[in-house]
Coordinates of C-alpha atoms in Angstrom, one line a residue:
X1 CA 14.8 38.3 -56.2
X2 CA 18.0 39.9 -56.2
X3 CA 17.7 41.1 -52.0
X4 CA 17.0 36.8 -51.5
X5 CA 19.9 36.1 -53.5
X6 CA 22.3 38.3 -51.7
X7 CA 20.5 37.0 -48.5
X8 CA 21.5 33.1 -49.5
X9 CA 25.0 34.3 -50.4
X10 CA 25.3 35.7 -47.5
X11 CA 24.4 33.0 -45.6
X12 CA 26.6 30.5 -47.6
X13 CA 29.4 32.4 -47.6
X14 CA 29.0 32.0 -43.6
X15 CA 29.3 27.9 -44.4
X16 CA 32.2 26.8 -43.1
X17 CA 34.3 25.0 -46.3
X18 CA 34.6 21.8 -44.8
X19 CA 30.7 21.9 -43.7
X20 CA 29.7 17.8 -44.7
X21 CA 25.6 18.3 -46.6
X22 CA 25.2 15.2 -47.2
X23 CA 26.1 14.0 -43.0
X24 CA 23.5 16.7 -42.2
X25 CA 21.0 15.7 -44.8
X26 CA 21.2 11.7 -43.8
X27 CA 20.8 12.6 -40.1
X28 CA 17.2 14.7 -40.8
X29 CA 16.0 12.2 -43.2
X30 CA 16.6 9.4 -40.5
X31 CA 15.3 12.0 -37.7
X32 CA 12.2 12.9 -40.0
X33 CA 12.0 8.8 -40.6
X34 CA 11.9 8.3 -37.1
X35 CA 9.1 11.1 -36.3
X36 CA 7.0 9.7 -39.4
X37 CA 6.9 6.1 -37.3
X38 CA 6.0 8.1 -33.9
X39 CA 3.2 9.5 -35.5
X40 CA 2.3 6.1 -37.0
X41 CA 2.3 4.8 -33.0
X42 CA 0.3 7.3 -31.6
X43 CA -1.9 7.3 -34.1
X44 CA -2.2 4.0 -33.4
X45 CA -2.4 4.3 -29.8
X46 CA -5.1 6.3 -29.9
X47 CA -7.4 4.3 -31.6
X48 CA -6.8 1.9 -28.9
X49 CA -8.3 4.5 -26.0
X50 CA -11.7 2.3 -25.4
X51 CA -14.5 4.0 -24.7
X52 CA -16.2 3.0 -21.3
X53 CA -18.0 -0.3 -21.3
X54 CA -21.7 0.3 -21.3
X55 CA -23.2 0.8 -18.0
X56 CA -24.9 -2.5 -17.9
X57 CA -21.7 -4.4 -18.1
X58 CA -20.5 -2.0 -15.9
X59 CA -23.1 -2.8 -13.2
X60 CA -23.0 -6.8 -13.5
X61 CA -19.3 -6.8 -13.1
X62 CA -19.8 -4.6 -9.9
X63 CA -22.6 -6.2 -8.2
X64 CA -21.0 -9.7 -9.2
X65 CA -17.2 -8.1 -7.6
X66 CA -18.8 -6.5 -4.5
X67 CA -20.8 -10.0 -3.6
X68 CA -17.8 -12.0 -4.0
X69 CA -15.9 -9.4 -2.1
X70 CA -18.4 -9.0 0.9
X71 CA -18.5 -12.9 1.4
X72 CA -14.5 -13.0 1.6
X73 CA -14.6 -10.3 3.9
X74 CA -17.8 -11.9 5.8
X75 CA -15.7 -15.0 6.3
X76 CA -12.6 -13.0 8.0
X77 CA -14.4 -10.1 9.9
X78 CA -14.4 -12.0 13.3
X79 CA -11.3 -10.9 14.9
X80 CA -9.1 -13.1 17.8
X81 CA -10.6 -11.9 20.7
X82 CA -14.8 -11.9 19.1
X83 CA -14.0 -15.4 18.3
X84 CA -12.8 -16.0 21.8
X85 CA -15.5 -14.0 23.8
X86 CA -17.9 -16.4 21.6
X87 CA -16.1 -19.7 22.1
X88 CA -15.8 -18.6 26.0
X89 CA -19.1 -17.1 27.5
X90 CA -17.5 -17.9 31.2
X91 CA -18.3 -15.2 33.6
X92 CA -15.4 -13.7 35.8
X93 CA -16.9 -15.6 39.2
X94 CA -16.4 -18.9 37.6
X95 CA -12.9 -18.2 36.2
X96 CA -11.4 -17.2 39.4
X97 CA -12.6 -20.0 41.4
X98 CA -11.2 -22.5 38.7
X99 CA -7.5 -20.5 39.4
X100 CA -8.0 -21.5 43.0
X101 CA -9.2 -24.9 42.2
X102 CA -6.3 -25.1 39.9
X103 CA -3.5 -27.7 40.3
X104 CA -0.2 -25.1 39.5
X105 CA -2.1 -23.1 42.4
X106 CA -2.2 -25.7 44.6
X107 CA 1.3 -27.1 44.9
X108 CA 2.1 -23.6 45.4
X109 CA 0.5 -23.1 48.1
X110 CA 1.4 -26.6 49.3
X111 CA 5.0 -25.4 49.0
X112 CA 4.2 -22.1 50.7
X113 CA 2.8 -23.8 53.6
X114 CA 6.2 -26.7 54.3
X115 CA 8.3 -23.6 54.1
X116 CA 6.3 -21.7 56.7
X117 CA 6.4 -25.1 58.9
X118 CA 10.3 -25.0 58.8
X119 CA 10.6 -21.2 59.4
X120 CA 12.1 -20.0 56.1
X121 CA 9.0 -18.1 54.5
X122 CA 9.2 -14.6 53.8
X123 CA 6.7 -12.1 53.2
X124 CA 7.6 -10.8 49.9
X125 CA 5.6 -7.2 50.3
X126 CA 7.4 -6.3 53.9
X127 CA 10.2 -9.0 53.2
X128 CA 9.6 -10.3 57.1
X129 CA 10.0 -13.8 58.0
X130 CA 6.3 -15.3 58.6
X131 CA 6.5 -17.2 61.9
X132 CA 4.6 -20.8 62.7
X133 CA 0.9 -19.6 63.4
X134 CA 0.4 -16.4 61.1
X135 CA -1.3 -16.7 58.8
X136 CA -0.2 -16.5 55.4
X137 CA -1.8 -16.3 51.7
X138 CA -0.7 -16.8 48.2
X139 CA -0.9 -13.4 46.5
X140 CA -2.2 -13.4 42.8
X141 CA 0.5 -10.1 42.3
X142 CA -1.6 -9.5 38.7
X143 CA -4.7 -10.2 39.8
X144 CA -7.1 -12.8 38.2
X145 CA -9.6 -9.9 37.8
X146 CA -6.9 -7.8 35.3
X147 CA -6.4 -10.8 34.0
X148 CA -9.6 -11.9 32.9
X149 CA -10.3 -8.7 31.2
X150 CA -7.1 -8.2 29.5
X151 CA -7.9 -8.3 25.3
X152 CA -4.1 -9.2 24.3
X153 CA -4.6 -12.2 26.8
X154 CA -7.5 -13.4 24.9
X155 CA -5.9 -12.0 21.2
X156 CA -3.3 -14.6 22.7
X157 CA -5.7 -17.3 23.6
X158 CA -4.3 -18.2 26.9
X159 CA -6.6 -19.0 29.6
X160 CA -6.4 -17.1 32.9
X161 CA -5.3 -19.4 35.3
X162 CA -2.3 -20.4 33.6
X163 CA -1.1 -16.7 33.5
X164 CA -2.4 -16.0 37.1
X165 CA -0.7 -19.3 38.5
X166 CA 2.3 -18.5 36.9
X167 CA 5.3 -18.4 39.5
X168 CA 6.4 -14.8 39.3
X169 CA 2.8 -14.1 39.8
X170 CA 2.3 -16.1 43.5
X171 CA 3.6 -14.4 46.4
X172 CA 3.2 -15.4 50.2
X173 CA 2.5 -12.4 52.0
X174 CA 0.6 -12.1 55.4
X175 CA -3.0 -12.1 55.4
X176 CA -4.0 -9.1 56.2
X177 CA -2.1 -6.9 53.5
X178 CA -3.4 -9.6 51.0
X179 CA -7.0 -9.0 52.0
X180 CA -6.5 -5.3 51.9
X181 CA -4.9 -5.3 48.6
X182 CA -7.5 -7.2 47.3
X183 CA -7.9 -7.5 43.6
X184 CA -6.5 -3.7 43.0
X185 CA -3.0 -3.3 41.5
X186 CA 0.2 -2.9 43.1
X187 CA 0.8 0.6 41.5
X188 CA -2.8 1.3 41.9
X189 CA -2.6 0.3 46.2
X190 CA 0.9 1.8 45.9
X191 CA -0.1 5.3 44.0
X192 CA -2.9 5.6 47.1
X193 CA -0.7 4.9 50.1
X194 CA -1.2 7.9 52.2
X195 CA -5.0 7.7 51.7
X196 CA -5.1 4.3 52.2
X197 CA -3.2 4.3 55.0
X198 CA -5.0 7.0 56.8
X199 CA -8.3 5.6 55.9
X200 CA -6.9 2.1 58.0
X201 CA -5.7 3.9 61.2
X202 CA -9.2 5.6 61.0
X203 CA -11.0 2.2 60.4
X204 CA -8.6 0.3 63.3
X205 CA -9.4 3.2 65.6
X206 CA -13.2 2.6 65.8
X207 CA -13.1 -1.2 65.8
X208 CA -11.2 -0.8 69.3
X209 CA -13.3 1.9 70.3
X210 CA -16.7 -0.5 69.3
X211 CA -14.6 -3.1 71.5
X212 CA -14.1 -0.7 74.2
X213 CA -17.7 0.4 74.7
X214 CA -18.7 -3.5 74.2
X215 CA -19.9 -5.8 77.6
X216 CA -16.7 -8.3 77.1
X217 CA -14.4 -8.7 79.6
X218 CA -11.4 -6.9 79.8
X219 CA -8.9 -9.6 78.8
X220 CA -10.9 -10.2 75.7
X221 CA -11.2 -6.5 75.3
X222 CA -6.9 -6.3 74.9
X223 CA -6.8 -9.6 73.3
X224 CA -9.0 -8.1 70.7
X225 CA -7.5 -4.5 70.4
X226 CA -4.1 -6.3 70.0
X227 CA -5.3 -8.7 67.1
X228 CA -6.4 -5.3 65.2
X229 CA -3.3 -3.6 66.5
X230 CA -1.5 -6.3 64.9
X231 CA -3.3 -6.7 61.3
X232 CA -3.1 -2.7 61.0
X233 CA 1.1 -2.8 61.1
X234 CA 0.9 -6.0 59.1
X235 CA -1.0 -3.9 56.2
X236 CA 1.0 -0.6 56.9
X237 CA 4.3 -2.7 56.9
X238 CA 3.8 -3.1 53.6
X239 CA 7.2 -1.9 51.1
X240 CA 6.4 0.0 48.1
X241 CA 10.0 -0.9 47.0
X242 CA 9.4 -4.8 47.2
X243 CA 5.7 -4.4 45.8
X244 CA 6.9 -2.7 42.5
X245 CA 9.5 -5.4 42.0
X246 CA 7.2 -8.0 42.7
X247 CA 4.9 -6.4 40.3
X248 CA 7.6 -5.8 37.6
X249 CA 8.9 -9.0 37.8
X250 CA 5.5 -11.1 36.9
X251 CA 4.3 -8.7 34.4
X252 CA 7.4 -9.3 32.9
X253 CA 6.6 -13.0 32.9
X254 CA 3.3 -12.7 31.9
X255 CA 3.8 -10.1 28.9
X256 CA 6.4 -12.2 27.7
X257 CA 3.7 -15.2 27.1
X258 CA 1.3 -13.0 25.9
X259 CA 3.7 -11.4 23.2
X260 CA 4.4 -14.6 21.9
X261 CA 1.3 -16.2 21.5
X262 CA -0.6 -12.4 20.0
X263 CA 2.2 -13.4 17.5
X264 CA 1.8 -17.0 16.8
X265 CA -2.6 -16.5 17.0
X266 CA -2.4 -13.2 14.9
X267 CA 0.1 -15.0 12.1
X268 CA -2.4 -18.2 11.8
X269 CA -5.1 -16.2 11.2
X270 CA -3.8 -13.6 8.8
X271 CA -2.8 -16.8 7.0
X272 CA -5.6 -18.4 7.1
X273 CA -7.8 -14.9 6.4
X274 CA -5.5 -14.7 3.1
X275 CA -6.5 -18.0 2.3
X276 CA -10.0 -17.9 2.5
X277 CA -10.2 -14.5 0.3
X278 CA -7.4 -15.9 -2.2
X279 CA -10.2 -19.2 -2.3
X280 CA -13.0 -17.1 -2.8
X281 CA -11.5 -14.3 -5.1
X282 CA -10.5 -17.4 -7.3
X283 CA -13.7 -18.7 -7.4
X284 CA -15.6 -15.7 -8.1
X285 CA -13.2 -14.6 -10.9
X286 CA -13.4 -18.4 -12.4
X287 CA -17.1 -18.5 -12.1
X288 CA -17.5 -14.6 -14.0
X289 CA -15.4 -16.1 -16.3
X290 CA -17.1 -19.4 -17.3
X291 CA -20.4 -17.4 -17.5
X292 CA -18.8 -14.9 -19.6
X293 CA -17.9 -18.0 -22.1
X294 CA -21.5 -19.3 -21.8
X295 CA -22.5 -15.8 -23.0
X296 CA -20.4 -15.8 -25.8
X297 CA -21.6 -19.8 -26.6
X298 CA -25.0 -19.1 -26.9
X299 CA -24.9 -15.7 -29.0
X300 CA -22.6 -17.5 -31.8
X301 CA -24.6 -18.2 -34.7
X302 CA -22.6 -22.3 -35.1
X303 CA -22.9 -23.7 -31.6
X304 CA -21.1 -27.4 -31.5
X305 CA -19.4 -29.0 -28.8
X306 CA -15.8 -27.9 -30.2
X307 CA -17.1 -24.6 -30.1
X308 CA -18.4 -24.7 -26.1
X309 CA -15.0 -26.3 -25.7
X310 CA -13.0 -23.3 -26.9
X311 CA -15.0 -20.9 -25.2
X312 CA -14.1 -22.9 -21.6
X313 CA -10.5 -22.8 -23.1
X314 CA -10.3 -19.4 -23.7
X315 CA -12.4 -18.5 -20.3
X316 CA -10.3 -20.5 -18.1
X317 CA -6.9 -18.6 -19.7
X318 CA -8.3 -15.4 -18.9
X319 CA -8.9 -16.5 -15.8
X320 CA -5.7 -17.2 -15.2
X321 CA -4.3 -14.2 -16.6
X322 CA -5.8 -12.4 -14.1
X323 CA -4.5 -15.0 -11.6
X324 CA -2.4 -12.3 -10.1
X325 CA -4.9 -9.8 -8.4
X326 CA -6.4 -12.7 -6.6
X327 CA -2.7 -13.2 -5.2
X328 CA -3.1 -9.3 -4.7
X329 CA -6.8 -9.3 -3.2
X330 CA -4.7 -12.1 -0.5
X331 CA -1.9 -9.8 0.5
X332 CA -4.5 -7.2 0.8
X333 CA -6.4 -9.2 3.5
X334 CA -3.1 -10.4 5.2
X335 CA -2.3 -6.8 5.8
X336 CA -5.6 -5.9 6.9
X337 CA -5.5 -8.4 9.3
X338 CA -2.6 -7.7 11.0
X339 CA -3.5 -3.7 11.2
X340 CA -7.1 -5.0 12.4
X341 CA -5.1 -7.1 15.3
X342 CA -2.5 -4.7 16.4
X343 CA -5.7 -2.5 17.4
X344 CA -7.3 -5.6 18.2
X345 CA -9.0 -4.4 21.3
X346 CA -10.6 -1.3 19.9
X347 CA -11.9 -3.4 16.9
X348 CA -13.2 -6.1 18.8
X349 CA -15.8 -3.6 19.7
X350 CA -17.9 -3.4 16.2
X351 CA -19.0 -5.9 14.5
X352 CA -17.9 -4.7 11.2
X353 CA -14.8 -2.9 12.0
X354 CA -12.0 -5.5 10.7
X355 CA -13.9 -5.4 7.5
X356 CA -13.7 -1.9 6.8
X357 CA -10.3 -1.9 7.6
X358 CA -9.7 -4.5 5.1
X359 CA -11.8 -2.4 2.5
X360 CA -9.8 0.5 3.1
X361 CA -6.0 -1.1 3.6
X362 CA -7.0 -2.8 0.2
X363 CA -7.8 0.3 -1.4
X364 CA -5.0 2.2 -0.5
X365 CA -2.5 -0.6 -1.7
X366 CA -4.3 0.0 -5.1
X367 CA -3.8 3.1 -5.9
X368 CA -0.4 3.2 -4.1
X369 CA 0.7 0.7 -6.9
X370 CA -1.3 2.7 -9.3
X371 CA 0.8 5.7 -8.7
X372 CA 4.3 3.8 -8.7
X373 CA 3.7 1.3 -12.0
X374 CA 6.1 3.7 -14.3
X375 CA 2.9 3.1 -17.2
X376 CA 1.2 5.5 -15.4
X377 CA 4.3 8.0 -15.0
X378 CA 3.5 10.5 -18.2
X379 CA 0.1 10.2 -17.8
X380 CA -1.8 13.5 -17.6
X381 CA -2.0 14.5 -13.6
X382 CA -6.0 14.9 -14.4
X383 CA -6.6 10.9 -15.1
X384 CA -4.4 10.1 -12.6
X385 CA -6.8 11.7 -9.9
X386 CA -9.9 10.4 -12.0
X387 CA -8.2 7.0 -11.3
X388 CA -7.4 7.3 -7.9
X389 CA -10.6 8.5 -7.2
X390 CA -11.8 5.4 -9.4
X391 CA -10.1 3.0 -6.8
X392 CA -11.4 5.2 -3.8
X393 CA -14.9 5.0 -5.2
X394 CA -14.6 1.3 -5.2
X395 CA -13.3 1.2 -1.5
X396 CA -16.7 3.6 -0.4
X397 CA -18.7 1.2 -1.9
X398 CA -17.1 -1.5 -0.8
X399 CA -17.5 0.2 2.7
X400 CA -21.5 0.9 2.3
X401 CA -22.2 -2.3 1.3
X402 CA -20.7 -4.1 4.9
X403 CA -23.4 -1.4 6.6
X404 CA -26.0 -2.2 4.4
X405 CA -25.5 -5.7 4.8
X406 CA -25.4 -5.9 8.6
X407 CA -28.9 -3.4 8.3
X408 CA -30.0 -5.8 6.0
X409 CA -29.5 -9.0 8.2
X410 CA -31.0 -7.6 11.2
X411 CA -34.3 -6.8 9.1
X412 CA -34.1 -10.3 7.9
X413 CA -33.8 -12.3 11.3
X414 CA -37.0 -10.8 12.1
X415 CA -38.4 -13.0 9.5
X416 CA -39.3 -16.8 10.3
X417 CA -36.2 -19.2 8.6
X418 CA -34.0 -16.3 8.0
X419 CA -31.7 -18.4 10.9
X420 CA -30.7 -20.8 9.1
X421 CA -27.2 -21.4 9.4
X422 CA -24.8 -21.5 6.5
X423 CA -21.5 -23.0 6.9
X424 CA -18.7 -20.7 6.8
X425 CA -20.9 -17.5 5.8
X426 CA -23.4 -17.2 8.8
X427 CA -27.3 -17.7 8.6
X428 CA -29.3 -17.4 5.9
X429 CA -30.7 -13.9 6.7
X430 CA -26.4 -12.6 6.9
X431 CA -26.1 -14.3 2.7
X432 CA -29.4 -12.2 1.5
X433 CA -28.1 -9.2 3.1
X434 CA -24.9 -9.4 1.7
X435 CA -26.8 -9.8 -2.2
X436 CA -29.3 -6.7 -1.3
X437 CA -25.9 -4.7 -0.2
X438 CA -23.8 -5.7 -2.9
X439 CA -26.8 -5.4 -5.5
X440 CA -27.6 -1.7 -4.2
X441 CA -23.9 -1.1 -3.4
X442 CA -23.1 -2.0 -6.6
X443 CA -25.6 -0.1 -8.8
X444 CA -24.6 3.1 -7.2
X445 CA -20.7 2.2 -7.7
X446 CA -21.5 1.3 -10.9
X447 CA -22.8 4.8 -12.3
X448 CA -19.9 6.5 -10.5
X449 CA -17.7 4.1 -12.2
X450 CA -18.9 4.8 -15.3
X451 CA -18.8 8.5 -15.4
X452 CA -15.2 8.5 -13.8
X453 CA -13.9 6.2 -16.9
X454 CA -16.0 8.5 -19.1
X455 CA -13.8 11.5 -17.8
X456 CA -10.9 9.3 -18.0
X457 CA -11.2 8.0 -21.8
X458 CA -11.9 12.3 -22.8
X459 CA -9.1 13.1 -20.7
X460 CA -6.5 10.2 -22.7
X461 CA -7.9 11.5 -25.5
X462 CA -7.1 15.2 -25.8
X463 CA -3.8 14.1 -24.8
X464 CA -3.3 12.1 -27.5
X465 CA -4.6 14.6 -30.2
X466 CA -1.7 17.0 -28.4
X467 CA 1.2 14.7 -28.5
X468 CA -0.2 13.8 -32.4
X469 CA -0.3 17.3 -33.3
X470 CA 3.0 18.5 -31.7
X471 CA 4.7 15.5 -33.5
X472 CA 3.1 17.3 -36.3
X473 CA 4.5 20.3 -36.4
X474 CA 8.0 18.7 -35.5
X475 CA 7.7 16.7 -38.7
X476 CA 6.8 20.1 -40.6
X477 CA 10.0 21.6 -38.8
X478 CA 12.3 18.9 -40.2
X479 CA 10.9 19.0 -43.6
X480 CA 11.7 22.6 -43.3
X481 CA 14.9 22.3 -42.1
X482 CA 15.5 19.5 -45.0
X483 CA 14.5 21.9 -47.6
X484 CA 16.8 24.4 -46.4
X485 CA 20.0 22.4 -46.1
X486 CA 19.2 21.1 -49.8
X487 CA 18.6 24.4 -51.2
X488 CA 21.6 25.4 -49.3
X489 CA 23.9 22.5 -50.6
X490 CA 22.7 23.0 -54.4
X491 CA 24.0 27.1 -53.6
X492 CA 27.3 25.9 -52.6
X493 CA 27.8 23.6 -55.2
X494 CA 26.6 26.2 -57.9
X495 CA 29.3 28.8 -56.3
X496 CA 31.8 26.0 -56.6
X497 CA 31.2 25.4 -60.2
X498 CA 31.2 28.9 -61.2
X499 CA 34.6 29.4 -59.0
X500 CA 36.1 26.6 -60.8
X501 CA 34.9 28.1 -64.2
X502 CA 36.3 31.3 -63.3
X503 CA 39.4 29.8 -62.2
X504 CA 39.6 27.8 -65.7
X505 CA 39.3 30.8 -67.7
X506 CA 41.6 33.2 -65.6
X507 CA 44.0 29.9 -66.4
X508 CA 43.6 30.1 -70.0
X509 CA 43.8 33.9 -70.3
X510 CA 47.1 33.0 -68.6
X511 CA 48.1 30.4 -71.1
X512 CA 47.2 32.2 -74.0
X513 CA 48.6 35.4 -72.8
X514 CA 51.8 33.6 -72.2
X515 CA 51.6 31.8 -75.9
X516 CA 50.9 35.6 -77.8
X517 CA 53.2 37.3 -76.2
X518 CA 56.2 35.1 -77.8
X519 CA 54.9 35.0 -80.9
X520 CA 54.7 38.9 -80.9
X521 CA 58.5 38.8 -79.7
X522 CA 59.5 36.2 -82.3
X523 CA 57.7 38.9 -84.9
X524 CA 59.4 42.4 -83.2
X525 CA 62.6 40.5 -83.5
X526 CA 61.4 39.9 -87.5
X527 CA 60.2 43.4 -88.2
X528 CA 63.7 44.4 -87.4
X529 CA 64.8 42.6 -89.9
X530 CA 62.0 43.3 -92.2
X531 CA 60.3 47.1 -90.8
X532 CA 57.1 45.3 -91.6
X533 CA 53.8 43.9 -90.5
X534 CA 52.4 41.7 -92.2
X535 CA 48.5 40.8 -92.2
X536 CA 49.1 37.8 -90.2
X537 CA 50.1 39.2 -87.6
X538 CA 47.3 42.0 -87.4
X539 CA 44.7 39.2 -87.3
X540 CA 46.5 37.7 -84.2
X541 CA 46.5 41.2 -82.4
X542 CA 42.5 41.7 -83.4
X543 CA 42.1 38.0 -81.6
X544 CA 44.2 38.6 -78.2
X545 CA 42.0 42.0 -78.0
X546 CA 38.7 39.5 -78.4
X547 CA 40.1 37.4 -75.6
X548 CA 40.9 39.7 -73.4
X549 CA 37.3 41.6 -73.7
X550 CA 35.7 37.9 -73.3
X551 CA 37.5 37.0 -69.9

C-alpha cells in the first residue's frame, strides 16, 4: 500500500500545476459517449447482414433474369453486315453487271468517249494521249470485285456500284493494260511487275511465233505481229507512279464514304439495340414485380380489392426503384454494340458472337462499378473477390445459355411447327430454346449464386464481430483511462488540501509565536521591576511548548 502510494505521488508530482482535469475528463466522457453509439451502430449493422435468400428464390429469379436477358440479347445479336448479307443474297456476277448497266457508269463513259473524239483524252496509267481509233476503257481503279466483298462497305450499307462508279474510281486507260489488270489491284499488279512483265514478253513472243509458223500471208503475218507488238508496249507502258496515285486518290474517295456511313449505320443501331434491351429489361423487371405482388396477395390471410391494390402500388414502386439498372442493362448493350461493330467483320462470322460480347462487356462494367462505388471501399478484400466472382458467374452463365440456346434451336427445327416465326424473336423452335437454356442455365447459376452469397454473408460477418470487439476493447481503454484521470484528480486535490492545511498551521504557529513573544517581553521588562514570575505566566510558557510540539 505504501510502494502504490509513493508510486501515485510520484506520478502526480509529475502533473504539471496548471494541468485542466476536468478539460481531460469532459473530452473521454464525450470520446467514451461517442464509442458507446459506434458500438450501438455496428451492432446494429450486423443484424442487418441477411443471410442468402433460399435457393428456390434464388433459382426463379435467375431463370426468370437469364430468359429476359437472352431474348434482349436474341433481338440485337444480328450485326450490320448479317443483316445485310440476309437482306442482299445477290451473287457477285449479277452485281458487277448492274455497275456496267449503271447510269453514273454510263455518262462516264459517254464523256470518255467525246473527249477521245476531240483528241484531249489521256491515259491516266502511262499518262499518253489516246489517239482517234484506239481503243480505250473505263477502268474500275478499285475494282467492283474488292468492292463487293469489302465488310465495312456493307457495315456502311452502300451498294457497290455507287462506290465503283464513283469518279476518282473511273479512269480511261487503253485497252489492253485494262484487260491485263483485270480485277487485281493496283499495288497487287504493281508489287508483281517484273514477273508480270516477263511473263507478257514470254506470252507475246509465242503468239508471233504461232503467227509465223501459220498458212497466212505475209502481210497479215506483220499486220498481226504488229497489233501484238503494239498491245504488249501498251501494257508495259504502264507507270507505277500514276497507278499508285490513281489508286490513292479513289480509295481516298471511297473510304471517306464508307467512314461516314459505318458511323451513321453503327450509331442507329447501337441506339436502337439499347432501346430494345432498355424495353425488354423494363418489362421483365415490371412483370417479376407484379407477380411478386400476386404472391404476396394470395398468401395474406384478408384479401380485398384495397388490399390487391396496394400490393400493385407497392410492386410498381419497386419497380421503379430499380428503374436505374434497366438504364444500366441499355448502356451495357450500347457499348457492346459498338465493340461488336468495330470488329464487325470478324463477328459477322458466328452467329452468336455479338451476344457474348454483350454478355461479357456487360459484366465487366459491373464489377468495374462494383469496385469504384466507395460502399464497397472498406470492405474485406475476400467479399470483394466473392462478389466479383459473383458478377463473373453471372456473365458465364449468361454466356452458356446463348450456346445452349442456339444447340437447343437446331434440335427443335428438326421438329414439325418448330418454324413458326415469331415477330421480333425468331421462330418458334429459337423462343423454346432460349427457356430450356435459361431454365438449365439458370439452375446451375443459381447454386453457384447461392454458395458465393453464402461465403459472402460469413465473410461480412466475422468482420463485423472484429470491428464490434475492437470497439470493445477501445471502450474498456477509455474507461480505464477515465478511472485514472479521476483517481488522479481526487490525489491532487487531496495534496492540495493538506498543502493548504499545512500552510494554515505553519501561519498560525507564526501568529502565535509572534503574539507570545511580546507578552513574554512585556513580562521580562515586569520581572525587572518585580524579580518575579508569577503563575500566569508559567501557564503561558507550558501552552507555547504544547503548540510548538502540535505543529
Amino acid at each position: 500500500m505504501a510502494n502504490k502510494n509513493a508510486n501515485q505521488n510520484i506520478e502526480i508530482d509529475n502533473i504539471e500545476a496548471n494541468f485542466d482535469f476536468e478539460e481531460v475528463e469532459g473530452f473521454l466522457s464525450k470520446q467514451l459517449e461517442e464509442s458507446f453509439s459506434d458500438l450501438e451502430l455496428m451492432e446494429r449493422d450486423r443484424e442487418t447482414i441477411s443471410e442468402p435468400d433460399s435457393l428456390g428464390k434464388i433459382v426463379f429469379d435467375e431463370i426468370w433474369k437469364q430468359f429476359g436477358n437472352q431474348i434482349g440479347l436474341d433481338m440485337t445479336n444480328e450485326t450490320i453486315i448479317q443483316k445485310y448479307d440476309r437482306e442482299h443474297p445477290e451473287k457477285y456476277k449479277d452485281i458487277a453487271d448492274s455497275v456496267m448497266k449503271d447510269q453514273q457508269y454510263k455518262d462516264a463513259n459517254k464523256e470518255m468517249k467525246e473527249q477521245q473524239q476531240v483528241g484531249n483524252l489521256k491515259d491516266e496509267y502511262t499518262g499518253k494521249h489516246l489517239k482517234h481509233g484506239e481503243k480505250a476503257n473505263l477502268d474500275h481503279v478499285v475494282s467492283r470485285k474488292e468492292l463487293f466483298e469489302n465488310q465495312r462497305r456493307k457495315q456502311a450499307n452502300l451498294d457497290v456500284a455507287g462506290l465503283a462508279n464513283k469518279k476518282e474510281n473511273l479512269k480511261p486507260i487503253n485497252e489492253s493494260l485494262n484487260k491485263s489488270k483485270g480485277a487485281k489491284s493496283i499495288k497487287e499488279y504493281v508489287g508483281k511487275r517484273e514477273t508480270r512483265e516477263k511473263s507478257l514478253v514470254e506470252q507475246n513472243e509465242k503468239a508471233n511465233k504461232k503467227i509465223d509458223e501459220s498458212t497466212r500471208s505475209n502481210t497479215e503475218k506483220r499486220w498481226q505481229k504488229e497489233e501484238n507488238n503494239r498491245r504488249l508496249e501498251n501494257k508495259l507502258a504502264a507507270n507505277d507512279y500514276l497507278m499508285m496515285q490513281a489508286d490513292k486518290e479513289a480509295r481516298k474517295a471511297i473510304n471517306k464514304d464508307i467512314q461516314v456511313n459505318v458511323a451513321k449505320e453503327v450509331g442507329k443501331k447501337a441506339g436502337k439495340d439499347a432501346l430494345k434491351t432498355i424495353a425488354i429489361s423494363a418489362l421483365f423487371t415490371l412483370l417479376k414485380e407484379i407477380m411478386n405482388g400476386l404472391i404476396r396477395f394470395f398468401k395474406s390471410k384478408s384479401k380485398s380489392f384495397n388490399g390487391f391494390l396496394s400490393e400493385m402500388k407497392d410492386s410498381i414502386k419497386s419497380f421503379f426503384s430499380k428503374i436505374l439498372s434497366v438504364f444500366q442493362t441499355g448502356a451495357s448493350t450500347l457499348i457492346g454494340t459498338i465493340l461488336s461493330e468495330i470488329f464487325g467483320p470478324i463477328v459477322s462470322l458466328f452467329k452468336k458472337l455479338s451476344s457474348l460480347i454483350k454478355q461479357g462487356i456487360s459484366s465487366m462494367i459491373d464489377a468495374v462499378n462494383y469496385l469504384r462505388d466507395n460502399k464497397n471501399k472498406d470492405k474485406p478484400f475476400t467479399v470483394k473477390v466473392a462478389q466479383v466472382g459473383k458478377i463473373i458467374t453471372v456473365g458465364l452463365v449468361g454466356g452458356s445459355a446463348i450456346f445452349l440456346g442456339e444447340v437447343f434451336e437446331k434440335i427443335l427445327l428438326t421438329v414439325p411447327g418448330m418454324q413458326i416465326e415469331i415477330p421480333l424473336i425468331g421462330t418458334l423452335a429459337n423462343l423454346i430454346g432460349l427457356f430450356f437454356s435459361s431454365l438449365l442455365s439458370g439452375l446451375v447459376g443459381a447454386i453457384v449464386l447461392n454458395l458465393i452469397d453464402k461465403l459472402i454473408s460469413k465473410k461480412l460477418k466475422e468482420k463485423s464481430d472484429q470491428q464490434i470487439i475492437d470497439k470493445n476493447n477501445e471502450i474498456m481503454n477509455l474507461q480505464q483511462m477515465q478511472l485514472f484521470v479521476a483517481e488522479s484528480h481526487v490525489a491532487v486535490l487531496k495534496e492540495n488540501v493538506m498543502s493548504e492545511i499545512s500552510e494554515n498551521h505553519t501561519l498560525a504557529k507564526d501568529v502565535m509565536r509572534q503574539s507570545l513573544s511580546k507578552i513574554f517581553d512585556d513580562k521580562a521588562n515586569d520581572s525587572k521591576k518585580t524579580n518575579s514570575i508569577s503563575d500566569n505566566q508559567k501557564d503561558l510558557v507550558q501552552i507555547q511548548c504544547d503548540l510548538e510540539d502540535l505543529l
